[in-house]
Amino acid sequence: FAQDDLFYIRFMPTVDICFSPELLPLYDLKGKVAVVVDILRATSSIVTALANGVTHVFPVAELAECAALGQEHGCLTAAERDGRAAEGFDLGNSPFGYLDGVLPVRGRAVAISTTNGTLALRRSLSADAVVVGAFLNLQAVVDFAQVQQKDVVVVCAGWKGKFCLEDTVFGGALAERLADTFDVASSDATLAALHLWQQAKADLHAYLLQSSHVRRLNSLEANKDFEFCLRLDEYPATLPIWQADRL
Ligand code: 3SL
C-alpha cells in the first residue's frame, strides 16, 4: 500500500466476523450494523418468507413464545428444533414452506423459532441496525452496508455454539463485495472467511457438501432446501431489518 492508501484504509468502516453467538460478548455491536446469518436455514427461510408476501416476521428464541405470539397476533407459527419441524406449529424451517403454497402465506405475519438462527438474532439486538443475511439476498445486504457506512459485524448462527462453514463462507462473500469501500483486512476472522469464500465460490454446492450441517440436513431429506439456500441473489431487494419487535 502507498502511504495515502493506508491513511484512507484507517478511516474506512470495517467488516468483522463473529463465528458463533457464544463469541458475541467479545464484540461491541453498539454503533455497528449486525448482519445475522444462518444460511441453513433460518435466515434463508426468513428472506424467502418476506420476499413472498409475508408481511413481517417475529423471530423468537423459545417455542412457547412462538406459540404465544401465534395466539396473540393471529399469525402463522414456524418452528424447528434439531433440524426437524417442531410439533404443533404451522410450518417448519424450510424455505419451501413459503413457496409451495401448502399454506397461504401472502399477507400473513409469521412467528419463527429455530435452534440457532433466531437465537443469534435476539442476541444481536444491541447493534445500531440488525439485518438478516443469506446468499439469497446478498446484494441487498451489500447495498444496505454501503449506504450505512458503519462497521459491519457478521454474526454467524453456527450450530449450538459451534463454528459452521456455510455461515462463515457467507461472511467471506459479503466481505469480497464490500472490499472496495470497507476495510476487510484488519480482522483475522474476515481474512479467514475471505480465504474460505475463495475456495468455495467456483462451486459452492460441491464445497459445502462437506459441511456437517449439510450432512445433517441430507439425513433429514432436506437436500432440496440446501440447493435453494445457495442461490446467489435470488432476492436482491429483500432486506429484513429489525424494527421494535419484528423484521
Ligand atoms: O438452527 C437453526 O436456526 C436452523 O436454521 C437449523 S435447520 O437448518 O433448520 O436444521
Coordinates of N, CA and C and ligand atoms in Angstrom, one line a residue:
F1 N 0.8 -1.2 0.0 CA 0.0 0.0 0.0 C 0.9 1.3 0.0
A2 N 0.4 2.3 -0.7 CA 1.1 3.6 -0.6 C 0.6 4.3 0.7
Q3 N 1.4 5.3 1.1 CA 1.1 6.0 2.4 C -0.4 6.5 2.4
D4 N -0.8 7.1 1.2 CA -2.2 7.6 1.1 C -3.2 6.5 1.3
D5 N -2.9 5.4 0.7 CA -3.9 4.2 0.8 C -4.1 3.9 2.3
L6 N -2.9 3.8 3.0 CA -3.0 3.4 4.4 C -3.9 4.4 5.2
F7 N -3.7 5.7 4.9 CA -4.5 6.7 5.6 C -6.0 6.5 5.3
Y8 N -6.3 6.2 4.1 CA -7.7 6.0 3.7 C -8.3 4.8 4.3
I9 N -7.5 3.7 4.3 CA -8.0 2.4 4.9 C -8.3 2.6 6.4
R10 N -7.5 3.4 7.1 CA -7.7 3.6 8.6 C -9.1 4.1 8.9
F11 N -9.6 4.9 7.9 CA -10.9 5.6 8.2 C -12.0 4.9 7.4
M12 N -11.8 3.8 6.9 CA -12.9 3.0 6.2 C -13.6 2.2 7.3
P13 N -14.9 2.0 7.2 CA -15.6 1.1 8.1 C -15.0 -0.3 7.9
T14 N -15.1 -1.1 9.0 CA -14.6 -2.4 8.9 C -15.6 -3.5 8.8
V15 N -15.2 -4.7 8.3 CA -16.1 -5.9 8.3 C -15.4 -6.9 9.2
D16 N -16.2 -7.3 10.2 CA -15.6 -8.3 11.1 C -16.6 -9.5 11.1
I17 N -16.1 -10.7 11.5 CA -17.0 -11.9 11.5 C -17.0 -12.5 12.9
C18 N -18.1 -12.7 13.5 CA -18.2 -13.4 14.8 C -18.7 -14.8 14.4
F19 N -17.8 -15.8 14.7 CA -18.0 -17.1 14.2 C -19.2 -17.9 14.9
S20 N -19.5 -17.4 16.1 CA -20.6 -18.1 16.9 C -21.2 -17.1 17.8
P21 N -22.5 -17.2 18.1 CA -23.1 -16.3 19.1 C -22.5 -16.4 20.5
E22 N -21.8 -17.5 20.7 CA -21.1 -17.7 22.0 C -19.9 -16.7 22.1
L23 N -19.5 -16.2 21.0 CA -18.3 -15.2 21.0 C -18.8 -13.8 21.0
L24 N -20.1 -13.6 21.0 CA -20.7 -12.2 20.9 C -20.2 -11.3 22.1
P25 N -20.1 -11.9 23.3 CA -19.6 -11.0 24.4 C -18.2 -10.3 24.1
L26 N -17.5 -10.9 23.1 CA -16.2 -10.3 22.8 C -16.4 -9.1 21.8
Y27 N -17.6 -8.9 21.3 CA -17.8 -7.9 20.2 C -18.7 -6.8 20.8
D28 N -18.4 -5.6 20.6 CA -19.2 -4.5 20.9 C -20.0 -4.1 19.7
L29 N -21.3 -4.4 19.7 CA -22.1 -4.1 18.5 C -22.6 -2.7 18.4
K30 N -22.5 -1.9 19.5 CA -23.0 -0.6 19.5 C -22.4 0.3 18.4
G31 N -23.2 1.0 17.7 CA -22.7 1.9 16.6 C -22.5 1.1 15.3
K32 N -22.8 -0.2 15.3 CA -22.4 -1.1 14.2 C -23.7 -1.7 13.5
V33 N -23.5 -2.2 12.4 CA -24.5 -3.0 11.7 C -24.2 -4.5 11.9
A34 N -25.2 -5.2 12.5 CA -25.1 -6.7 12.7 C -25.8 -7.3 11.5
V35 N -25.1 -8.2 10.8 CA -25.7 -9.0 9.8 C -25.8 -10.4 10.3
V36 N -27.0 -10.8 10.7 CA -27.2 -12.2 11.3 C -27.4 -13.2 10.1
V37 N -26.6 -14.2 10.2 CA -26.7 -15.2 9.1 C -26.8 -16.6 9.6
D38 N -27.8 -17.3 9.1 CA -27.9 -18.8 9.3 C -28.4 -19.4 8.0
I39 N -27.4 -19.6 7.1 CA -27.7 -20.0 5.7 C -28.6 -21.2 5.8
L40 N -28.3 -22.2 6.6 CA -29.1 -23.4 6.7 C -29.7 -23.4 8.1
R41 N -31.0 -23.0 8.1 CA -31.8 -22.5 7.1 C -32.5 -21.2 7.5
A42 N -32.4 -20.8 8.8 CA -33.3 -19.8 9.3 C -33.3 -18.5 8.6
T43 N -32.1 -18.0 8.3 CA -32.2 -16.6 7.6 C -32.6 -16.8 6.2
S44 N -32.2 -17.9 5.6 CA -32.7 -18.1 4.2 C -34.2 -18.2 4.1
S45 N -34.8 -18.9 5.1 CA -36.3 -19.0 5.2 C -36.9 -17.7 5.5
I46 N -36.3 -16.9 6.3 CA -36.9 -15.5 6.7 C -36.9 -14.7 5.4
V47 N -35.8 -14.7 4.7 CA -35.7 -13.8 3.5 C -36.8 -14.3 2.5
T48 N -36.9 -15.6 2.3 CA -37.8 -16.2 1.4 C -39.3 -15.8 1.8
A49 N -39.6 -15.9 3.1 CA -40.9 -15.6 3.6 C -41.2 -14.1 3.2
L50 N -40.3 -13.2 3.5 CA -40.6 -11.8 3.3 C -40.6 -11.4 1.8
A51 N -39.9 -12.2 1.0 CA -39.9 -12.0 -0.5 C -41.1 -12.5 -1.1
N52 N -41.9 -13.3 -0.4 CA -43.0 -14.0 -1.0 C -44.3 -13.6 -0.3
G53 N -44.4 -12.4 0.2 CA -45.6 -11.8 0.6 C -45.9 -11.9 2.1
V54 N -45.0 -12.5 2.9 CA -45.2 -12.4 4.4 C -45.0 -11.0 4.8
T55 N -45.9 -10.5 5.6 CA -45.9 -9.0 6.0 C -44.7 -8.7 7.0
H56 N -44.6 -9.5 8.0 CA -43.4 -9.4 8.9 C -43.2 -10.7 9.7
V57 N -42.0 -10.7 10.3 CA -41.6 -12.0 11.0 C -41.3 -11.6 12.4
F58 N -41.8 -12.4 13.4 CA -41.3 -12.2 14.8 C -40.4 -13.4 15.1
P59 N -39.1 -13.1 15.1 CA -38.1 -14.1 15.4 C -38.0 -14.3 17.0
V60 N -38.2 -15.4 17.5 CA -38.1 -15.6 19.0 C -37.2 -16.8 19.3
A61 N -36.7 -16.8 20.5 CA -35.8 -17.9 20.9 C -36.5 -19.1 21.3
E62 N -37.6 -18.9 22.1 CA -38.3 -20.1 22.7 C -39.6 -20.5 22.0
L63 N -39.8 -21.8 22.0 CA -41.0 -22.4 21.3 C -42.3 -21.8 21.9
A64 N -42.3 -21.7 23.3 CA -43.5 -21.3 24.0 C -43.9 -19.9 23.6
E65 N -42.8 -19.0 23.4 CA -43.1 -17.6 23.0 C -43.6 -17.6 21.5
C66 N -43.1 -18.5 20.7 CA -43.6 -18.6 19.3 C -45.1 -18.9 19.3
A67 N -45.4 -19.9 20.1 CA -46.9 -20.3 20.1 C -47.7 -19.2 20.7
A68 N -47.2 -18.5 21.7 CA -48.0 -17.4 22.3 C -48.2 -16.3 21.3
L69 N -47.2 -16.0 20.6 CA -47.3 -14.9 19.6 C -48.3 -15.3 18.5
G70 N -48.3 -16.6 18.2 CA -49.3 -17.0 17.2 C -50.7 -16.7 17.7
Q71 N -51.0 -17.0 19.0 CA -52.3 -16.8 19.5 C -52.6 -15.3 19.6
E72 N -51.6 -14.5 20.1 CA -51.8 -13.1 20.4 C -52.1 -12.3 19.1
H73 N -51.3 -12.6 18.1 CA -51.4 -11.8 16.9 C -52.2 -12.5 15.8
G74 N -52.6 -13.7 16.0 CA -53.3 -14.5 15.0 C -52.4 -14.7 13.8
C75 N -51.1 -14.8 14.1 CA -50.1 -15.0 12.9 C -49.8 -16.5 12.8
L76 N -49.2 -16.8 11.7 CA -48.7 -18.2 11.5 C -47.5 -18.5 12.4
T77 N -47.3 -19.7 12.7 CA -46.1 -20.1 13.5 C -45.2 -21.0 12.8
A78 N -43.9 -20.9 12.9 CA -42.9 -21.8 12.3 C -41.9 -22.1 13.3
A79 N -41.6 -23.4 13.4 CA -40.6 -23.7 14.5 C -39.8 -25.0 14.1
E80 N -38.6 -25.0 14.5 CA -37.7 -26.1 14.2 C -36.8 -26.4 15.4
R81 N -36.5 -27.6 15.7 CA -35.5 -28.0 16.7 C -34.8 -29.2 16.2
D82 N -33.4 -29.1 16.3 CA -32.5 -30.1 15.8 C -32.8 -30.5 14.3
G83 N -33.2 -29.5 13.5 CA -33.3 -29.8 12.1 C -34.7 -30.3 11.7
R84 N -35.5 -30.6 12.7 CA -36.9 -31.1 12.4 C -37.9 -30.1 12.7
A85 N -39.0 -30.1 12.0 CA -40.2 -29.2 12.3 C -40.7 -29.6 13.7
A86 N -40.8 -28.5 14.5 CA -41.3 -28.8 15.9 C -42.8 -29.1 15.8
E87 N -43.3 -29.9 16.7 CA -44.7 -30.3 16.6 C -45.6 -29.2 17.1
G88 N -46.8 -29.1 16.5 CA -47.8 -28.2 17.0 C -47.7 -26.8 16.3
F89 N -46.8 -26.6 15.3 CA -46.7 -25.3 14.6 C -47.1 -25.5 13.2
D90 N -47.5 -24.3 12.6 CA -48.0 -24.4 11.2 C -46.9 -24.8 10.2
L91 N -45.7 -24.3 10.4 CA -44.6 -24.6 9.5 C -43.4 -25.0 10.2
G92 N -42.4 -25.6 9.4 CA -41.1 -26.0 10.0 C -40.2 -24.8 9.6
N93 N -38.9 -25.2 9.2 CA -37.9 -24.2 8.9 C -37.5 -24.3 7.4
S94 N -38.3 -24.8 6.5 CA -37.9 -24.9 5.1 C -38.4 -23.7 4.4
P95 N -37.5 -23.2 3.5 CA -37.9 -22.0 2.7 C -39.1 -22.4 1.8
F96 N -39.2 -23.7 1.5 CA -40.3 -24.1 0.6 C -41.7 -24.0 1.3
G97 N -41.7 -23.8 2.6 CA -42.9 -23.6 3.4 C -43.6 -22.3 2.9
Y98 N -42.7 -21.4 2.3 CA -43.2 -20.1 1.8 C -43.4 -20.1 0.3
L99 N -43.1 -21.2 -0.3 CA -43.0 -21.3 -1.8 C -44.0 -22.3 -2.4
D100 N -44.3 -23.3 -1.7 CA -45.0 -24.4 -2.3 C -46.5 -24.2 -2.2
G101 N -47.0 -23.2 -1.5 CA -48.4 -23.0 -1.5 C -49.2 -24.0 -0.6
V102 N -48.4 -24.7 0.2 CA -49.1 -25.7 1.1 C -50.0 -24.9 2.0
L103 N -49.5 -23.8 2.5 CA -50.3 -22.9 3.3 C -50.3 -21.5 2.7
P104 N -51.4 -20.8 2.5 CA -51.3 -19.4 2.0 C -50.6 -18.5 3.0
V105 N -49.5 -17.9 2.6 CA -48.7 -17.1 3.5 C -48.8 -15.6 3.1
R106 N -49.2 -15.3 1.9 CA -49.2 -13.9 1.5 C -50.1 -13.1 2.4
G107 N -49.6 -12.0 2.9 CA -50.5 -11.1 3.7 C -50.5 -11.5 5.2
R108 N -49.8 -12.6 5.5 CA -49.8 -13.1 6.9 C -48.5 -12.7 7.6
A109 N -48.5 -12.6 8.9 CA -47.2 -12.4 9.7 C -46.9 -13.8 10.2
V110 N -45.6 -14.1 10.5 CA -45.1 -15.4 11.0 C -44.2 -15.2 12.2
A111 N -44.5 -15.9 13.3 CA -43.6 -16.0 14.4 C -42.7 -17.2 14.2
I112 N -41.4 -17.0 14.3 CA -40.5 -18.1 14.0 C -39.5 -18.4 15.2
S113 N -39.3 -19.6 15.5 CA -38.3 -20.0 16.5 C -37.5 -21.2 15.9
T114 N -36.2 -21.0 15.9 CA -35.3 -22.1 15.4 C -34.2 -22.3 16.4
T115 N -33.4 -23.4 16.2 CA -32.4 -23.8 17.2 C -31.3 -22.7 17.3
N116 N -30.8 -22.2 16.2 CA -29.7 -21.3 16.3 C -29.9 -19.9 15.7
G117 N -30.6 -19.9 14.6 CA -30.8 -18.6 13.9 C -31.5 -17.5 14.6
T118 N -32.7 -17.8 15.1 CA -33.4 -16.8 15.8 C -32.8 -16.4 17.1
L119 N -32.1 -17.3 17.7 CA -31.3 -17.1 19.0 C -30.2 -16.1 18.7
A120 N -29.5 -16.3 17.6 CA -28.4 -15.4 17.2 C -28.9 -14.0 17.0
L121 N -30.1 -13.9 16.3 CA -30.7 -12.6 16.1 C -31.1 -11.9 17.4
R122 N -31.7 -12.6 18.3 CA -32.1 -12.0 19.5 C -30.9 -11.5 20.3
R123 N -29.8 -12.2 20.2 CA -28.6 -11.8 20.9 C -27.8 -10.7 20.3
S124 N -28.2 -10.2 19.1 CA -27.5 -9.2 18.4 C -28.2 -7.8 18.4
L125 N -29.2 -7.7 19.3 CA -30.0 -6.5 19.2 C -29.4 -5.2 19.8
S126 N -28.2 -5.3 20.3 CA -27.5 -4.1 20.8 C -26.9 -3.3 19.7
A127 N -26.9 -3.9 18.5 CA -26.3 -3.2 17.3 C -27.2 -2.0 16.9
D128 N -26.6 -1.1 16.2 CA -27.4 0.1 15.7 C -28.5 -0.4 14.7
A129 N -28.1 -1.3 13.9 CA -29.1 -1.9 12.9 C -28.8 -3.4 12.9
V130 N -29.9 -4.2 12.8 CA -29.8 -5.6 12.8 C -30.5 -6.1 11.5
V131 N -29.8 -6.7 10.6 CA -30.4 -7.1 9.3 C -30.1 -8.6 9.2
V132 N -30.9 -9.2 8.3 CA -30.8 -10.7 8.1 C -30.2 -10.9 6.8
G133 N -29.1 -11.7 6.8 CA -28.4 -12.0 5.5 C -28.5 -13.5 5.1
A134 N -28.4 -13.7 3.8 CA -28.4 -15.1 3.3 C -27.8 -14.9 1.9
F135 N -27.4 -16.0 1.3 CA -26.9 -15.9 -0.1 C -28.0 -15.3 -1.0
L136 N -29.3 -15.7 -0.6 CA -30.4 -15.3 -1.4 C -30.6 -13.8 -1.5
N137 N -30.1 -13.0 -0.5 CA -30.3 -11.6 -0.5 C -28.9 -10.9 -0.3
L138 N -27.9 -11.5 -0.8 CA -26.5 -11.0 -0.5 C -26.4 -9.5 -1.0
Q139 N -26.9 -9.2 -2.2 CA -26.7 -7.9 -2.7 C -27.5 -6.8 -1.9
A140 N -28.7 -7.3 -1.4 CA -29.5 -6.3 -0.6 C -28.6 -5.9 0.7
V141 N -27.9 -6.9 1.3 CA -27.1 -6.6 2.4 C -25.9 -5.7 2.1
V142 N -25.3 -6.0 0.9 CA -24.2 -5.1 0.4 C -24.7 -3.7 0.3
D143 N -25.9 -3.5 -0.4 CA -26.4 -2.2 -0.7 C -26.7 -1.4 0.6
F144 N -27.2 -2.1 1.6 CA -27.5 -1.5 2.9 C -26.2 -1.1 3.6
A145 N -25.2 -1.9 3.6 CA -24.0 -1.6 4.3 C -23.3 -0.4 3.6
Q146 N -23.4 -0.3 2.3 CA -22.8 0.8 1.6 C -23.4 2.1 2.0
V147 N -24.7 2.1 2.1 CA -25.4 3.3 2.5 C -25.1 3.7 3.9
Q148 N -25.1 2.7 4.8 CA -24.9 3.0 6.3 C -23.5 3.5 6.6
Q149 N -22.5 2.9 5.9 CA -21.1 3.3 6.1 C -20.7 3.2 7.6
K150 N -21.2 2.2 8.2 CA -20.8 1.9 9.6 C -20.1 0.5 9.6
D151 N -19.3 0.3 10.7 CA -18.7 -1.0 10.8 C -19.7 -2.1 10.8
V152 N -19.4 -3.2 10.1 CA -20.3 -4.4 10.0 C -19.7 -5.5 10.8
V153 N -20.6 -6.2 11.5 CA -20.2 -7.5 12.1 C -21.2 -8.6 11.6
V154 N -20.6 -9.6 11.0 CA -21.4 -10.7 10.5 C -21.5 -11.7 11.7
V155 N -22.8 -11.9 12.2 CA -23.0 -12.8 13.3 C -23.4 -14.1 12.8
C156 N -22.5 -15.1 12.8 CA -22.8 -16.4 12.3 C -23.6 -17.2 13.4
A157 N -24.7 -17.8 13.0 CA -25.5 -18.5 13.9 C -24.9 -19.8 14.4
G158 N -24.1 -20.4 13.5 CA -23.4 -21.6 13.9 C -24.3 -22.7 14.2
W159 N -23.8 -23.7 15.0 CA -24.7 -24.8 15.4 C -24.4 -25.1 16.9
K160 N -25.4 -24.7 17.7 CA -25.3 -24.9 19.2 C -23.9 -24.4 19.7
G161 N -23.6 -23.2 19.3 CA -22.4 -22.5 19.8 C -21.1 -22.8 19.0
K162 N -21.2 -23.8 18.1 CA -20.0 -24.2 17.3 C -20.0 -23.5 15.9
F163 N -18.8 -23.5 15.4 CA -18.5 -22.9 14.1 C -19.2 -23.6 13.0
C164 N -19.8 -22.9 12.0 CA -20.4 -23.5 10.8 C -19.8 -23.0 9.6
L165 N -19.4 -23.9 8.7 CA -18.7 -23.5 7.4 C -19.6 -22.6 6.6
E166 N -20.9 -22.9 6.4 CA -21.7 -22.1 5.4 C -21.9 -20.7 5.8
D167 N -22.1 -20.4 7.1 CA -22.3 -19.1 7.6 C -21.0 -18.2 7.4
T168 N -19.9 -18.9 7.7 CA -18.6 -18.2 7.6 C -18.3 -17.9 6.1
V169 N -18.6 -18.8 5.2 CA -18.4 -18.6 3.8 C -19.2 -17.4 3.3
F170 N -20.4 -17.3 3.8 CA -21.3 -16.1 3.5 C -20.5 -14.9 3.9
G171 N -19.9 -14.9 5.1 CA -19.2 -13.7 5.6 C -18.1 -13.3 4.6
G172 N -17.4 -14.3 4.0 CA -16.4 -14.1 3.0 C -17.0 -13.5 1.8
A173 N -18.1 -14.0 1.3 CA -18.8 -13.4 0.1 C -19.1 -12.0 0.3
L174 N -19.7 -11.7 1.5 CA -20.0 -10.3 1.8 C -18.8 -9.4 1.8
A175 N -17.8 -9.9 2.5 CA -16.5 -9.1 2.6 C -15.9 -8.8 1.2
E176 N -16.0 -9.8 0.3 CA -15.5 -9.6 -1.0 C -16.2 -8.5 -1.7
R177 N -17.6 -8.5 -1.6 CA -18.3 -7.4 -2.3 C -18.2 -6.0 -1.7
L178 N -17.7 -6.0 -0.4 CA -17.6 -4.7 0.3 C -16.1 -4.2 0.2
A179 N -15.2 -5.0 -0.4 CA -13.8 -4.7 -0.2 C -13.3 -3.4 -0.7
D180 N -14.1 -2.8 -1.7 CA -13.6 -1.5 -2.3 C -13.8 -0.4 -1.3
T181 N -14.8 -0.5 -0.5 CA -15.1 0.7 0.4 C -15.0 0.4 1.9
F182 N -14.8 -0.9 2.2 CA -14.6 -1.3 3.6 C -13.3 -1.9 3.9
D183 N -12.8 -1.8 5.1 CA -11.5 -2.4 5.5 C -11.9 -3.9 5.8
V184 N -11.4 -4.8 4.9 CA -11.7 -6.2 5.2 C -10.4 -7.0 5.5
A185 N -9.4 -6.2 5.8 CA -8.1 -6.9 6.1 C -7.6 -6.8 7.5
S186 N -8.3 -6.1 8.4 CA -7.7 -5.9 9.7 C -8.3 -6.9 10.7
S187 N -9.2 -7.8 10.3 CA -9.6 -8.8 11.2 C -9.2 -10.2 10.7
D188 N -8.6 -11.0 11.5 CA -8.2 -12.3 11.0 C -9.4 -13.2 10.7
A189 N -10.5 -12.9 11.4 CA -11.7 -13.7 11.1 C -12.2 -13.4 9.7
T190 N -12.2 -12.1 9.3 CA -12.6 -11.8 8.0 C -11.6 -12.3 6.9
L191 N -10.3 -12.2 7.2 CA -9.4 -12.8 6.3 C -9.6 -14.3 6.1
A192 N -9.9 -15.0 7.2 CA -10.2 -16.4 7.1 C -11.4 -16.7 6.3
A193 N -12.4 -15.9 6.5 CA -13.7 -16.1 5.8 C -13.5 -15.8 4.3
L194 N -12.7 -14.8 4.0 CA -12.4 -14.5 2.6 C -11.6 -15.7 1.9
H195 N -10.7 -16.2 2.7 CA -10.0 -17.4 2.1 C -10.9 -18.5 1.8
L196 N -11.8 -18.8 2.7 CA -12.8 -19.9 2.5 C -13.7 -19.6 1.3
W197 N -14.1 -18.4 1.2 CA -15.0 -18.0 0.1 C -14.2 -18.2 -1.3
Q198 N -13.0 -17.8 -1.3 CA -12.2 -18.0 -2.5 C -12.1 -19.5 -2.9
Q199 N -12.0 -20.4 -1.9 CA -12.0 -21.8 -2.2 C -13.4 -22.3 -2.6
A200 N -14.4 -21.7 -2.1 CA -15.8 -22.2 -2.3 C -16.5 -21.7 -3.5
K201 N -16.2 -20.5 -3.9 CA -17.1 -19.8 -4.8 C -17.3 -20.4 -6.2
A202 N -16.2 -21.1 -6.7 CA -16.4 -21.7 -8.0 C -17.5 -22.7 -8.1
D203 N -17.6 -23.4 -7.0 CA -18.7 -24.5 -6.9 C -19.1 -24.6 -5.4
L204 N -20.0 -23.6 -5.0 CA -20.4 -23.5 -3.6 C -21.1 -24.8 -3.2
H205 N -21.9 -25.4 -4.1 CA -22.6 -26.6 -3.7 C -21.6 -27.7 -3.4
A206 N -20.7 -28.0 -4.2 CA -19.7 -29.1 -4.0 C -18.9 -28.8 -2.7
Y207 N -18.5 -27.5 -2.6 CA -17.7 -27.2 -1.4 C -18.4 -27.4 -0.1
L208 N -19.7 -27.0 -0.1 CA -20.4 -27.1 1.2 C -21.0 -28.5 1.5
L209 N -20.9 -29.4 0.5 CA -21.3 -30.8 0.7 C -20.6 -31.4 1.9
Q210 N -19.3 -30.9 2.1 CA -18.5 -31.5 3.2 C -19.0 -31.1 4.6
S211 N -19.8 -30.0 4.6 CA -20.1 -29.4 5.9 C -21.1 -30.3 6.8
S212 N -20.9 -30.2 8.1 CA -21.7 -31.1 9.0 C -23.2 -30.8 8.9
H213 N -23.5 -29.5 8.7 CA -25.0 -29.2 8.6 C -25.6 -29.8 7.4
V214 N -24.9 -29.8 6.3 CA -25.4 -30.3 5.0 C -25.6 -31.8 5.2
R215 N -24.7 -32.5 5.9 CA -24.8 -33.9 6.1 C -26.1 -34.1 7.0
R216 N -26.2 -33.3 8.0 CA -27.4 -33.4 8.9 C -28.7 -33.2 8.1
L217 N -28.7 -32.2 7.3 CA -30.0 -31.9 6.5 C -30.2 -33.0 5.5
N218 N -29.2 -33.6 4.9 CA -29.4 -34.6 3.9 C -29.9 -35.9 4.6
S219 N -29.5 -36.1 5.8 CA -30.0 -37.3 6.5 C -31.5 -37.0 6.9
L220 N -31.9 -35.8 6.9 CA -33.3 -35.5 7.2 C -34.1 -35.2 5.9
E221 N -33.5 -35.6 4.8 CA -34.1 -35.4 3.4 C -34.5 -34.0 3.1
A222 N -33.6 -33.1 3.5 CA -33.9 -31.7 3.2 C -32.9 -31.1 2.2
N223 N -32.4 -32.0 1.3 CA -31.4 -31.6 0.4 C -31.8 -30.6 -0.7
K224 N -33.2 -30.6 -0.9 CA -33.6 -29.5 -1.9 C -33.6 -28.1 -1.2
D225 N -33.7 -28.1 0.1 CA -33.5 -26.9 0.8 C -32.1 -26.4 0.7
F226 N -31.2 -27.3 0.8 CA -29.7 -26.9 0.7 C -29.5 -26.3 -0.6
E227 N -29.9 -26.9 -1.7 CA -29.7 -26.3 -3.0 C -30.3 -24.9 -3.1
F228 N -31.5 -24.8 -2.6 CA -32.2 -23.5 -2.7 C -31.5 -22.4 -2.0
C229 N -31.0 -22.7 -0.8 CA -30.4 -21.7 0.1 C -29.0 -21.2 -0.5
L230 N -28.5 -21.9 -1.4 CA -27.2 -21.5 -2.0 C -27.4 -20.6 -3.2
R231 N -28.6 -20.3 -3.6 CA -28.8 -19.4 -4.8 C -28.4 -18.0 -4.5
L232 N -27.5 -17.5 -5.3 CA -26.9 -16.2 -5.0 C -27.9 -15.1 -5.6
D233 N -28.3 -14.2 -4.8 CA -29.0 -13.0 -5.2 C -30.4 -13.4 -5.8
E234 N -31.0 -14.4 -5.3 CA -32.4 -14.8 -5.8 C -33.3 -13.6 -5.4
Y235 N -33.1 -13.0 -4.3 CA -34.0 -11.9 -3.8 C -33.1 -10.6 -3.5
P236 N -32.6 -10.0 -4.6 CA -31.6 -8.9 -4.3 C -32.1 -7.7 -3.7
A237 N -33.5 -7.6 -3.6 CA -34.0 -6.3 -3.0 C -34.7 -6.6 -1.7
T238 N -34.6 -7.8 -1.1 CA -35.3 -8.2 0.1 C -34.3 -8.1 1.3
L239 N -34.6 -7.1 2.2 CA -33.7 -7.0 3.3 C -34.5 -6.9 4.6
P240 N -34.6 -8.0 5.3 CA -35.3 -8.0 6.6 C -34.4 -7.1 7.6
I241 N -35.1 -6.1 8.2 CA -34.4 -5.2 9.1 C -35.2 -5.3 10.4
W242 N -34.5 -5.4 11.6 CA -35.2 -5.4 12.9 C -35.8 -4.0 13.2
Q243 N -37.0 -4.0 13.5 CA -37.7 -2.8 14.0 C -38.6 -3.1 15.1
A244 N -38.2 -2.5 16.3 CA -39.0 -2.7 17.5 C -39.1 -4.1 18.0
D245 N -39.9 -5.0 17.4 CA -40.0 -6.4 17.9 C -40.1 -7.3 16.7
R246 N -39.8 -6.9 15.5 CA -40.1 -7.7 14.4 C -39.1 -7.4 13.2
L247 N -39.2 -8.2 12.2 CA -38.4 -8.0 11.0 C -39.5 -7.6 9.9
Ligands
3SL1 O1 -30.6 -23.7 13.8 C1 -31.4 -23.1 13.1 O2 -31.7 -21.9 13.3 C2 -31.9 -23.8 11.9 O3 -31.8 -23.0 10.8 C3 -31.3 -25.2 11.7 S1 -32.0 -26.1 10.5 O4 -31.5 -25.8 9.2 O5 -33.5 -26.0 10.5 O6 -31.7 -27.5 10.8

